[in-house]
Structures are given as C-alpha cells and as structure tokens.
C-alpha cells in the first residue's frame, strides 16, 4: 500500500467543522439505531404477549386498564417539544442565538413537563406491574419513555446553558442539529409507545 | 513491560498541565467510589425493601447499579458530560492529558482516550476473562473426569457452568474487535484516533465496571440457568441472576457505544484514496461484527429488563399463569444469540484472511467474494434464530423455513473458506504462528460448520438437542475457529502492539498443545453426545466414562497450552527482541508507522494509491527465497535496518535497495 504525505504534521490543522459534524451525526444515528432496537423489542414484547394471551391472562377479567389518552398526551407533548427545539435550531441557522435559547428553553420545559406527566401516569395506573402481562408491559414501556425524557432533559439543559453562554454560532450549528435528531427520535418513541398501548384487548380471545 | 506506544517515560519538562480533576482519578478511586456508593445503595435498599416480597432481588439490583455508577464516577467517565453541560469545552492540554501523553504506565489505569491504550486495555481484560473462564472450564472437566468424582456439589457445578459460559461468550465477543478493532483498525485506515475517543474509553471502562458485577453472582447463589438465562427458571433463580442481568445491561451499553464508534470511524475517517476496494478485509470484518452487534445486543438488554421487572416487581413477562410466556425470552435471546455467533466469528476469520496473504505472499483470493460472503452472513444471521428453538415447540410450522435459512448460511461461510484456500493455493507459505492459526481454523471450522448443518436439520436436532454433541459443535466454532483466529491475530499484530517479537518457540509449543488438546477434548465430547449424554449435568451414566476421561485429559492439555501462551506473551512483552516496524513485510498501513507508535499515529496522513494485497508473484518468490521459512532475520540495507521481508514487500525504492543487497544476503 503506497503512502505519501498530504497534510503537514506541524500543528495538525483542525478538521473542517462539516467533516467533524457529519461524523458526529453518523455516530448519533448509529446510537439511535441501537436505541430503536431496544424500543422495538419492548413493542414486540407487548404485541407478542397480547397476541398469545397465554392462559387467557393477558388482561384479568374486569380489571381497569390504562387511560389511552394519557399516553397520547405524553407523545404529543414530546412532539411539541421536538418542534420547539427545531425552531430554535432554525433560528440559530439564521444567526439568532436568542431564538435558540428560547426554542431550546421551551423544549426543555416541555420535556420536563412531559416527565412529570409520565411520572403521574406511572403513579396513578389502576394496577401494579404484577397484575398480569399487560400491566407489566405498560409499566415497562412507560418506564422506558420516562428514561428517554429524563435523558433528553439532561441534554436539553446542556444545550440551553451552552447556548446561553454563546457556545454556538450560525456557521457551526452541528451540535444543536445533532441533538435535534435525538429529540425527534424520542418524540417518535413516545408516539410508538402511545400507539402500542392503544391496542389493549387481545385478538386471541381463546387464550 | 514496555509498550509500543510512545511517551512511555514521563518527562517533566513537557508534561501537560491539563486534565483538571481527572489527574486525581484512576482505577483505585473508581473502586473506592464504586464500593462507597454500593454500600450506601445497599443500606438504603435494605432499609426500604428487605422485608418485601422481592426484597433480596431489589437490594441486590440497587447495590450493583450503585457500584457501577460509582465506579464510572470514580474513573472520571462523567467529567466530560458534566463539563459539557456547564459549558466548559476541553482545552488542548486537557485532550493531551486524556490521551495519556507523558503518563507512562499510569495511563493504562485511567480514563485514557488514546485508541492504542484502549486496545491494550481491552487485550488485558480479554486475557483476564479467558483466564477466569478457562479456570472454571478446568473445574468443570475435573468434575466430569469420572461419573462419580463428586469434585463439585451439584449446585456449585451448575453455578460454574453458567458463569463459565457467560464469561467465555463475553470474552470471545470482545477478543478481536476490542484489542485489534481499537488498536489496529484506526491505524489500518490511516486515522489519528477513533471518531469518538471518550466513548472509546467509556466502552472499555463499562466492561471493567461490569466484571465484578458478574463475579458477584458466584456469591449470590450463582447462575443456575446456564449462560442463556432461560426463563422461567431465571425468574425463580437466586439473586445471582440479578448480577447476570445487570452485567448484560452494562455490556449491552458498552457494545452499542463501541459499535457506533468503530463503525463511524471506518465510515468517515478512512485515509484519502482508501476506497472500499482498497480497504483491508479485516476492517470489513470488524465493521460487520460491531454493526451486527449494534441492533442485536439491545434485544438481550430488553430481555434482561423484562426479567428484572419480573424478579423485582413481580412482573408477569415470562410467567405463563400471568399471561406471559417463556417463549418471549427465548425469542429475544436468540434474536441476539445467533447473530452473536457471527459477531464473534466474522472478525476472527477476517483477521486470518488479513494475515494469510502476508504469509502466502499472494493477493487475497477474490476480495469481492470475501466482502459478499461477509455481507451474506450478516444478512442471513438475523433470519436463523429459531433453529435454537425447534425442540421448544415454538411455531413448528416455521421449523422448515428456519432450517432452510440456517443451511443457506453455510453458503457464504463456505465462500470464506474458498477465499482462504484460494489465497493459499500455490503460495510459497512462510509458516509462522499466525499462519498456523489459519490452518487450524480451517480444520476446526470445517468440523464445527458441518456439525452445525446436522444440527440445523430438524429431525437430527430433535435427537441431538441438549446433548454434549451441541456443546462440542459450538466449541468447535467459537473456540476452534473464533479463539484460534484471535490467537493468530495476536501473534500477527503482537510486534506492532508491544514493539517486541512474540517468542516463536513458545508460540509453536502452545499452538500444538492447544490444538491437539482441543481436538481430543471435543471429539470425545462429540462421541458421548452422539451416544446420548446430556449437557449441563453434574454426573452421567458409566457408559460415557471413557469419552469423558478423554475429554478431560484433552482439556488439561489445552490448559497447559494456554499457560505456555501466557508465558510467551508476558515474557516476550517484557524481554522479547525489539520488533522492526514491519517484521512480516505486510502492506497495510499499520505497518508503515514506527515503533513505538507516535501518539497521533502518523507524522503525515497517508494517501492510499494501491490495494492492500498487492503481493506480486515475483515478489512472493523473492521473499520466500530470502526468508526460507525462518523467523525474520535482520539485514542491513545501507544506513537503514530492515527485515528481509520488510524490504521485499516495501515500495519500489525499497525493492530496488533489496536488489542491490541481495547478493550479500
């Protein structure tokens, strides 16, 4: 393999921000693939057990199930949060750092609100995880969503604080754009959870 | 023990001033922080939940999570993210400190980001895991030396079998992509480091944090389920099962991080001119492995989270009476479990495909076929999982399709054989320890592969399922092919990683002891398995005594061979002859950097203008004539010092030098 020089070693000039940004985006997308596989496994578990209805015990007769609209509310707040964050990113692209601070701040507030709603849902479900397979699935999906939201809140605090400190400029919006990809993903995951838990009764009535 | 990485000796005059609080953090502070947080977690959980229905599991869960978090805090893994949140970006001095510049051997015990340090750390961790798992294997085989040995109690035996299995699986998963994927791949593609150096260190230290978690299982009632952790037995197992779950959770995060990092590095940081056609096959193998693991291990992680809901909250995921199903676990597990076989095998075989052209002095036979075969294995490996569940009764209508997909995977696997055989064909082979590994892999993997085809057949599997035949089969693939490939890779890249030549005599002795012992052990196991001996049993019928005695003697032979290999590695690393930069005369980029390797690998970034296997026929002849099957001898070529093979395989200028000097040689 023939080699020759093309970059002087002295000083190792910094890589182009586009190159670094593209690389970081690739890495985050791959991590999202892994996370999507995890969320997919939880959704698969829900539908698999619902379809099997082993011993006819997917849902115990007469039990109260989770209120569907709460899951959708959590999903919609996550979508609104992602939209606000995206607005902040767009503002940064046009050089309005204040827009990023505002957009990221509102997005962060919405994620925190979503986390609170999620915690309230978990605390007020009319069953415990040991009731049956349905109950176990709902708790696990809600717990995973809460983890997503809290992690996003931590990232959001970082972005908002760094934006406030002037760490981002219009010519290098890569970091905030990459976080936007994550933000969109957690909204998708929350909606996926809402869709999943909307299908309650097992089609396999015989068990 | 000297390292091949530069900056071994601390130099006060050039010591960086960065690092901040990280200067005070190392593995000792990590253990302290982990222990302290574990103690606090245990105390709180004990006070809150000990008397509950699932109290002991909850206490163990909280304690082990606290240990892991505390350990990572103590090693400094959270310093970067916290600094980022606070708006503090790393200064150049901080980055130099993180990279381990001028820290001597201490950098191996810190959250160091240099990919070469991480590669060596992975190598040590892998060797420790193999040593521990191998010791457990010796205990298992000692117990099975006769039907009535009673060397171990039944409970201890069960726990050891599970622990041995899991340790070895984890060790084999990381044995190639960990040490060589981290140390070699970035240099091989002409990069200065990995794409995400801090994530690289994170992936390593997560595994280090997880190892005590796994071993705590031995003191918490063990893992009585075997390494697969099947439900519903896992629901009922002692708290050692909680340790199993936490270990898997941490390992899954580590493998996801490592997979994203290595894949991104290869996708975005290859040297100028390194098209996919010019990318070494080992890079393909590494990316295929970590790329396959990326979506596969989260499924295993999910299965363990569901298990923990069952164990600590009374969940019903795997409890049939509560609407759950053990088949859910089996599906999630094997959706990970069979791709995982190829996560282990592909990089090991790719390493052998990488080194075979070097010692055959011929181009890799049909590079395109090798790439297509790897892609084919990756694609098919996610469509075969249910062949592990024929006998479980899950979806009998799907047995036929899964039999077909499983048998189909032998086609791309066979293509890999053809690539290696084609490369060897009419080559002038330079027989070295790495090259012997190629031969051994071909022998072992033929046996492992063909017995795998038997097992893919539904009727045959019904007869052989759960027998020692299956145990022998997967040892022939994972150990006979996978571990042999990893040892070949170690022998091949040892000079670059350590700066010293591996003791060749000890290497040969080790090779033959291990390979003879291996075949004796597992052919004996095939025999008793065919005769009907079930696996995972503490005793057996006297009918199987002879076969088990043979297997145990073979296992001792493997053990002795591995000790010789360990001696070869340690003694060579400490006192071996200094290795030239390119002792094998190989053409890939890692051999173009000097020993010790500079912190940023390349003084100037390379531009690739040729494929990595351009060993011409004349050149092969010349090299074979010069080296005549011996270890590399040093030849003086003017003012420079180089090995004969190195000169022969080098650039036109170097070959010209050789022509001038050939008469003197």
PDB file of N, CA and C in Angstrom, chain B residues 569-625:
ATOM      1  N   UNK B 569       3.470 -14.607  25.927  1.00  0.00           N
ATOM      2  CA  UNK B 569       3.026 -13.213  25.818  1.00  0.00           C
ATOM      3  C   UNK B 569       3.745 -12.346  26.848  1.00  0.00           C
ATOM      4  N   UNK B 570       3.729 -12.794  28.099  1.00  0.00           N
ATOM      5  CA  UNK B 570       4.301 -11.965  29.172  1.00  0.00           C
ATOM      6  C   UNK B 570       5.812 -11.821  29.006  1.00  0.00           C
ATOM      7  N   UNK B 571       6.489 -12.959  28.761  1.00  0.00           N
ATOM      8  CA  UNK B 571       7.952 -12.892  28.664  1.00  0.00           C
ATOM      9  C   UNK B 571       8.371 -12.089  27.432  1.00  0.00           C
ATOM     10  N   UNK B 572       7.655 -12.282  26.328  1.00  0.00           N
ATOM     11  CA  UNK B 572       8.023 -11.539  25.114  1.00  0.00           C
ATOM     12  C   UNK B 572       7.767 -10.053  25.298  1.00  0.00           C
ATOM     13  N   UNK B 573       6.665  -9.723  25.950  1.00  0.00           N
ATOM     14  CA  UNK B 573       6.300  -8.312  26.159  1.00  0.00           C
ATOM     15  C   UNK B 573       7.365  -7.634  27.026  1.00  0.00           C
ATOM     16  N   UNK B 574       7.902  -8.404  27.983  1.00  0.00           N
ATOM     17  CA  UNK B 574       8.879  -7.813  28.902  1.00  0.00           C
ATOM     18  C   UNK B 574      10.301  -7.850  28.341  1.00  0.00           C
ATOM     19  N   UNK B 575      10.663  -8.998  27.734  1.00  0.00           N
ATOM     20  CA  UNK B 575      12.066  -9.190  27.372  1.00  0.00           C
ATOM     21  C   UNK B 575      12.273  -9.614  25.924  1.00  0.00           C
ATOM     22  N   UNK B 576      11.232  -9.645  25.115  1.00  0.00           N
ATOM     23  CA  UNK B 576      11.391 -10.148  23.752  1.00  0.00           C
ATOM     24  C   UNK B 576      12.270  -9.246  22.900  1.00  0.00           C
ATOM     25  N   UNK B 577      12.744  -9.803  21.776  1.00  0.00           N
ATOM     26  CA  UNK B 577      13.553  -8.980  20.873  1.00  0.00           C
ATOM     27  C   UNK B 577      12.742  -7.791  20.353  1.00  0.00           C
ATOM     28  N   UNK B 578      13.421  -6.669  20.211  1.00  0.00           N
ATOM     29  CA  UNK B 578      12.742  -5.484  19.686  1.00  0.00           C
ATOM     30  C   UNK B 578      12.262  -5.766  18.271  1.00  0.00           C
ATOM     31  N   UNK B 579      11.023  -5.427  18.015  1.00  0.00           N
ATOM     32  CA  UNK B 579      10.455  -5.710  16.687  1.00  0.00           C
ATOM     33  C   UNK B 579      10.751  -4.574  15.725  1.00  0.00           C
ATOM     34  N   UNK B 580      11.103  -4.917  14.496  1.00  0.00           N
ATOM     35  CA  UNK B 580      11.180  -3.859  13.485  1.00  0.00           C
ATOM     36  C   UNK B 580       9.780  -3.345  13.170  1.00  0.00           C
ATOM     37  N   UNK B 581       9.735  -2.255  12.441  1.00  0.00           N
ATOM     38  CA  UNK B 581       8.423  -1.648  12.182  1.00  0.00           C
ATOM     39  C   UNK B 581       7.521  -2.582  11.390  1.00  0.00           C
ATOM     40  N   UNK B 582       8.104  -3.376  10.498  1.00  0.00           N
ATOM     41  CA  UNK B 582       7.287  -4.239   9.637  1.00  0.00           C
ATOM     42  C   UNK B 582       7.931  -5.615   9.515  1.00  0.00           C
ATOM     43  N   UNK B 583       7.858  -6.412  10.545  1.00  0.00           N
ATOM     44  CA  UNK B 583       8.589  -7.685  10.535  1.00  0.00           C
ATOM     45  C   UNK B 583       8.058  -8.694   9.526  1.00  0.00           C
ATOM     46  N   UNK B 584       6.809  -8.563   9.118  1.00  0.00           N
ATOM     47  CA  UNK B 584       6.232  -9.558   8.199  1.00  0.00           C
ATOM     48  C   UNK B 584       6.271  -9.087   6.745  1.00  0.00           C
ATOM     49  N   UNK B 585       6.703  -7.866   6.526  1.00  0.00           N
ATOM     50  CA  UNK B 585       6.669  -7.355   5.159  1.00  0.00           C
ATOM     51  C   UNK B 585       5.260  -7.166   4.644  1.00  0.00           C
ATOM     52  N   UNK B 586       4.354  -6.762   5.532  1.00  0.00           N
ATOM     53  CA  UNK B 586       2.955  -6.580   5.146  1.00  0.00           C
ATOM     54  C   UNK B 586       2.756  -5.210   4.520  1.00  0.00           C
ATOM     55  N   UNK B 587       1.639  -5.061   3.837  1.00  0.00           N
ATOM     56  CA  UNK B 587       1.443  -3.847   3.049  1.00  0.00           C
ATOM     57  C   UNK B 587       0.379  -2.911   3.611  1.00  0.00           C
ATOM     58  N   UNK B 588      -0.285  -3.303   4.661  1.00  0.00           N
ATOM     59  CA  UNK B 588      -1.326  -2.422   5.189  1.00  0.00           C
ATOM     60  C   UNK B 588      -0.700  -1.307   6.031  1.00  0.00           C
ATOM     61  N   UNK B 589      -1.485  -0.271   6.283  1.00  0.00           N
ATOM     62  CA  UNK B 589      -0.922   0.974   6.810  1.00  0.00           C
ATOM     63  C   UNK B 589      -0.346   0.852   8.214  1.00  0.00           C
ATOM     64  N   UNK B 590      -0.892  -0.069   9.033  1.00  0.00           N
ATOM     65  CA  UNK B 590      -0.390  -0.126  10.410  1.00  0.00           C
ATOM     66  C   UNK B 590       1.089  -0.470  10.463  1.00  0.00           C
ATOM     67  N   UNK B 591       1.589  -1.095   9.398  1.00  0.00           N
ATOM     68  CA  UNK B 591       2.999  -1.487   9.396  1.00  0.00           C
ATOM     69  C   UNK B 591       3.894  -0.372   8.872  1.00  0.00           C
ATOM     70  N   UNK B 592       3.304   0.737   8.480  1.00  0.00           N
ATOM     71  CA  UNK B 592       4.123   1.848   7.993  1.00  0.00           C
ATOM     72  C   UNK B 592       4.497   2.819   9.122  1.00  0.00           C
ATOM     73  N   UNK B 593       3.849   2.677  10.274  1.00  0.00           N
ATOM     74  CA  UNK B 593       4.173   3.587  11.376  1.00  0.00           C
ATOM     75  C   UNK B 593       5.302   2.984  12.208  1.00  0.00           C
ATOM     76  N   UNK B 594       6.111   3.833  12.803  1.00  0.00           N
ATOM     77  CA  UNK B 594       7.266   3.314  13.542  1.00  0.00           C
ATOM     78  C   UNK B 594       6.870   2.725  14.892  1.00  0.00           C
ATOM     79  N   UNK B 595       7.776   1.966  15.469  1.00  0.00           N
ATOM     80  CA  UNK B 595       7.650   1.511  16.855  1.00  0.00           C
ATOM     81  C   UNK B 595       8.617   2.330  17.702  1.00  0.00           C
ATOM     82  N   UNK B 596       8.208   2.855  18.844  1.00  0.00           N
ATOM     83  CA  UNK B 596       6.835   2.945  19.330  1.00  0.00           C
ATOM     84  C   UNK B 596       6.002   3.880  18.457  1.00  0.00           C
ATOM     85  N   UNK B 597       4.721   3.613  18.449  1.00  0.00           N
ATOM     86  CA  UNK B 597       3.829   4.386  17.584  1.00  0.00           C
ATOM     87  C   UNK B 597       3.630   5.779  18.192  1.00  0.00           C
ATOM     88  N   UNK B 598       3.784   6.815  17.396  1.00  0.00           N
ATOM     89  CA  UNK B 598       3.560   8.166  17.935  1.00  0.00           C
ATOM     90  C   UNK B 598       2.125   8.340  18.436  1.00  0.00           C
ATOM     91  N   UNK B 599       1.945   9.292  19.317  1.00  0.00           N
ATOM     92  CA  UNK B 599       0.619   9.492  19.921  1.00  0.00           C
ATOM     93  C   UNK B 599      -0.466   9.626  18.861  1.00  0.00           C
ATOM     94  N   UNK B 600      -0.164  10.369  17.799  1.00  0.00           N
ATOM     95  CA  UNK B 600      -1.177  10.579  16.759  1.00  0.00           C
ATOM     96  C   UNK B 600      -0.920   9.728  15.519  1.00  0.00           C
ATOM     97  N   UNK B 601      -0.213   8.640  15.717  1.00  0.00           N
ATOM     98  CA  UNK B 601      -0.010   7.585  14.717  1.00  0.00           C
ATOM     99  C   UNK B 601       0.847   8.004  13.538  1.00  0.00           C
ATOM    100  N   UNK B 602       0.369   8.979  12.764  1.00  0.00           N
ATOM    101  CA  UNK B 602       1.044   9.323  11.522  1.00  0.00           C
ATOM    102  C   UNK B 602       1.641  10.723  11.618  1.00  0.00           C
ATOM    103  N   UNK B 603       2.920  10.793  11.252  1.00  0.00           N
ATOM    104  CA  UNK B 603       3.524  12.122  11.184  1.00  0.00           C
ATOM    105  C   UNK B 603       2.822  12.934  10.105  1.00  0.00           C
ATOM    106  N   UNK B 604       2.525  12.250   9.021  1.00  0.00           N
ATOM    107  CA  UNK B 604       1.723  12.858   7.958  1.00  0.00           C
ATOM    108  C   UNK B 604       0.632  11.870   7.588  1.00  0.00           C
ATOM    109  N   UNK B 605      -0.539  12.392   7.297  1.00  0.00           N
ATOM    110  CA  UNK B 605      -1.630  11.474   6.968  1.00  0.00           C
ATOM    111  C   UNK B 605      -1.361  10.816   5.623  1.00  0.00           C
ATOM    112  N   UNK B 606      -1.594   9.508   5.536  1.00  0.00           N
ATOM    113  CA  UNK B 606      -1.272   8.800   4.294  1.00  0.00           C
ATOM    114  C   UNK B 606      -2.310   9.015   3.199  1.00  0.00           C
ATOM    115  N   UNK B 607      -1.879   8.820   1.989  1.00  0.00           N
ATOM    116  CA  UNK B 607      -2.798   8.746   0.838  1.00  0.00           C
ATOM    117  C   UNK B 607      -2.601   7.364   0.228  1.00  0.00           C
ATOM    118  N   UNK B 608      -3.664   6.660   0.057  1.00  0.00           N
ATOM    119  CA  UNK B 608      -3.572   5.275  -0.408  1.00  0.00           C
ATOM    120  C   UNK B 608      -3.717   5.243  -1.917  1.00  0.00           C
ATOM    121  N   UNK B 609      -2.811   4.566  -2.564  1.00  0.00           N
ATOM    122  CA  UNK B 609      -2.832   4.528  -4.032  1.00  0.00           C
ATOM    123  C   UNK B 609      -2.895   3.109  -4.573  1.00  0.00           C
ATOM    124  N   UNK B 610      -2.845   2.108  -3.690  1.00  0.00           N
ATOM    125  CA  UNK B 610      -2.884   0.720  -4.171  1.00  0.00           C
ATOM    126  C   UNK B 610      -3.783  -0.094  -3.252  1.00  0.00           C
ATOM    127  N   UNK B 611      -4.127  -1.282  -3.719  1.00  0.00           N
ATOM    128  CA  UNK B 611      -4.898  -2.162  -2.843  1.00  0.00           C
ATOM    129  C   UNK B 611      -3.940  -2.786  -1.815  1.00  0.00           C
ATOM    130  N   UNK B 612      -4.495  -3.281  -0.702  1.00  0.00           N
ATOM    131  CA  UNK B 612      -3.615  -3.709   0.385  1.00  0.00           C
ATOM    132  C   UNK B 612      -2.970  -5.074   0.184  1.00  0.00           C
ATOM    133  N   UNK B 613      -3.303  -5.756  -0.884  1.00  0.00           N
ATOM    134  CA  UNK B 613      -2.781  -7.124  -1.036  1.00  0.00           C
ATOM    135  C   UNK B 613      -2.001  -7.287  -2.334  1.00  0.00           C
ATOM    136  N   UNK B 614      -1.316  -6.237  -2.719  1.00  0.00           N
ATOM    137  CA  UNK B 614      -0.614  -6.288  -3.989  1.00  0.00           C
ATOM    138  C   UNK B 614       0.703  -7.035  -3.925  1.00  0.00           C
ATOM    139  N   UNK B 615       0.647  -8.263  -3.491  1.00  0.00           N
ATOM    140  CA  UNK B 615       1.864  -9.068  -3.452  1.00  0.00           C
ATOM    141  C   UNK B 615       2.017  -9.752  -4.802  1.00  0.00           C
ATOM    142  N   UNK B 616       2.979  -9.290  -5.592  1.00  0.00           N
ATOM    143  CA  UNK B 616       3.180  -9.854  -6.919  1.00  0.00           C
ATOM    144  C   UNK B 616       3.817 -11.229  -6.834  1.00  0.00           C
ATOM    145  N   UNK B 617       3.692 -11.986  -7.893  1.00  0.00           N
ATOM    146  CA  UNK B 617       4.242 -13.349  -7.913  1.00  0.00           C
ATOM    147  C   UNK B 617       5.751 -13.312  -7.769  1.00  0.00           C
ATOM    148  N   UNK B 618       6.382 -12.427  -8.540  1.00  0.00           N
ATOM    149  CA  UNK B 618       7.845 -12.352  -8.465  1.00  0.00           C
ATOM    150  C   UNK B 618       8.290 -11.971  -7.067  1.00  0.00           C
ATOM    151  N   UNK B 619       7.566 -11.010  -6.508  1.00  0.00           N
ATOM    152  CA  UNK B 619       7.913 -10.531  -5.174  1.00  0.00           C
ATOM    153  C   UNK B 619       7.754 -11.642  -4.142  1.00  0.00           C
ATOM    154  N   UNK B 620       6.666 -12.431  -4.323  1.00  0.00           N
ATOM    155  CA  UNK B 620       6.447 -13.544  -3.393  1.00  0.00           C
ATOM    156  C   UNK B 620       7.594 -14.538  -3.488  1.00  0.00           C
ATOM    157  N   UNK B 621       7.999 -14.810  -4.693  1.00  0.00           N
ATOM    158  CA  UNK B 621       9.100 -15.741  -4.898  1.00  0.00           C
ATOM    159  C   UNK B 621      10.359 -15.210  -4.221  1.00  0.00           C
ATOM    160  N   UNK B 622      10.600 -13.931  -4.458  1.00  0.00           N
ATOM    161  CA  UNK B 622      11.801 -13.312  -3.893  1.00  0.00           C
ATOM    162  C   UNK B 622      11.775 -13.408  -2.370  1.00  0.00           C
ATOM    163  N   UNK B 623      10.640 -13.070  -1.804  1.00  0.00           N
ATOM    164  CA  UNK B 623      10.537 -13.076  -0.346  1.00  0.00           C
ATOM    165  C   UNK B 623      10.708 -14.485   0.199  1.00  0.00           C
ATOM    166  N   UNK B 624      10.031 -15.426  -0.468  1.00  0.00           N
ATOM    167  CA  UNK B 624      10.114 -16.802   0.013  1.00  0.00           C
ATOM    168  C   UNK B 624      11.557 -17.302  -0.049  1.00  0.00           C
ATOM    169  N   UNK B 625      12.248 -16.939  -1.098  1.00  0.00           N
ATOM    170  CA  UNK B 625      13.640 -17.343  -1.213  1.00  0.00           C
ATOM    171  C   UNK B 625      14.469 -16.763  -0.084  1.00  0.00           C
TER     172      UNK B 625
END
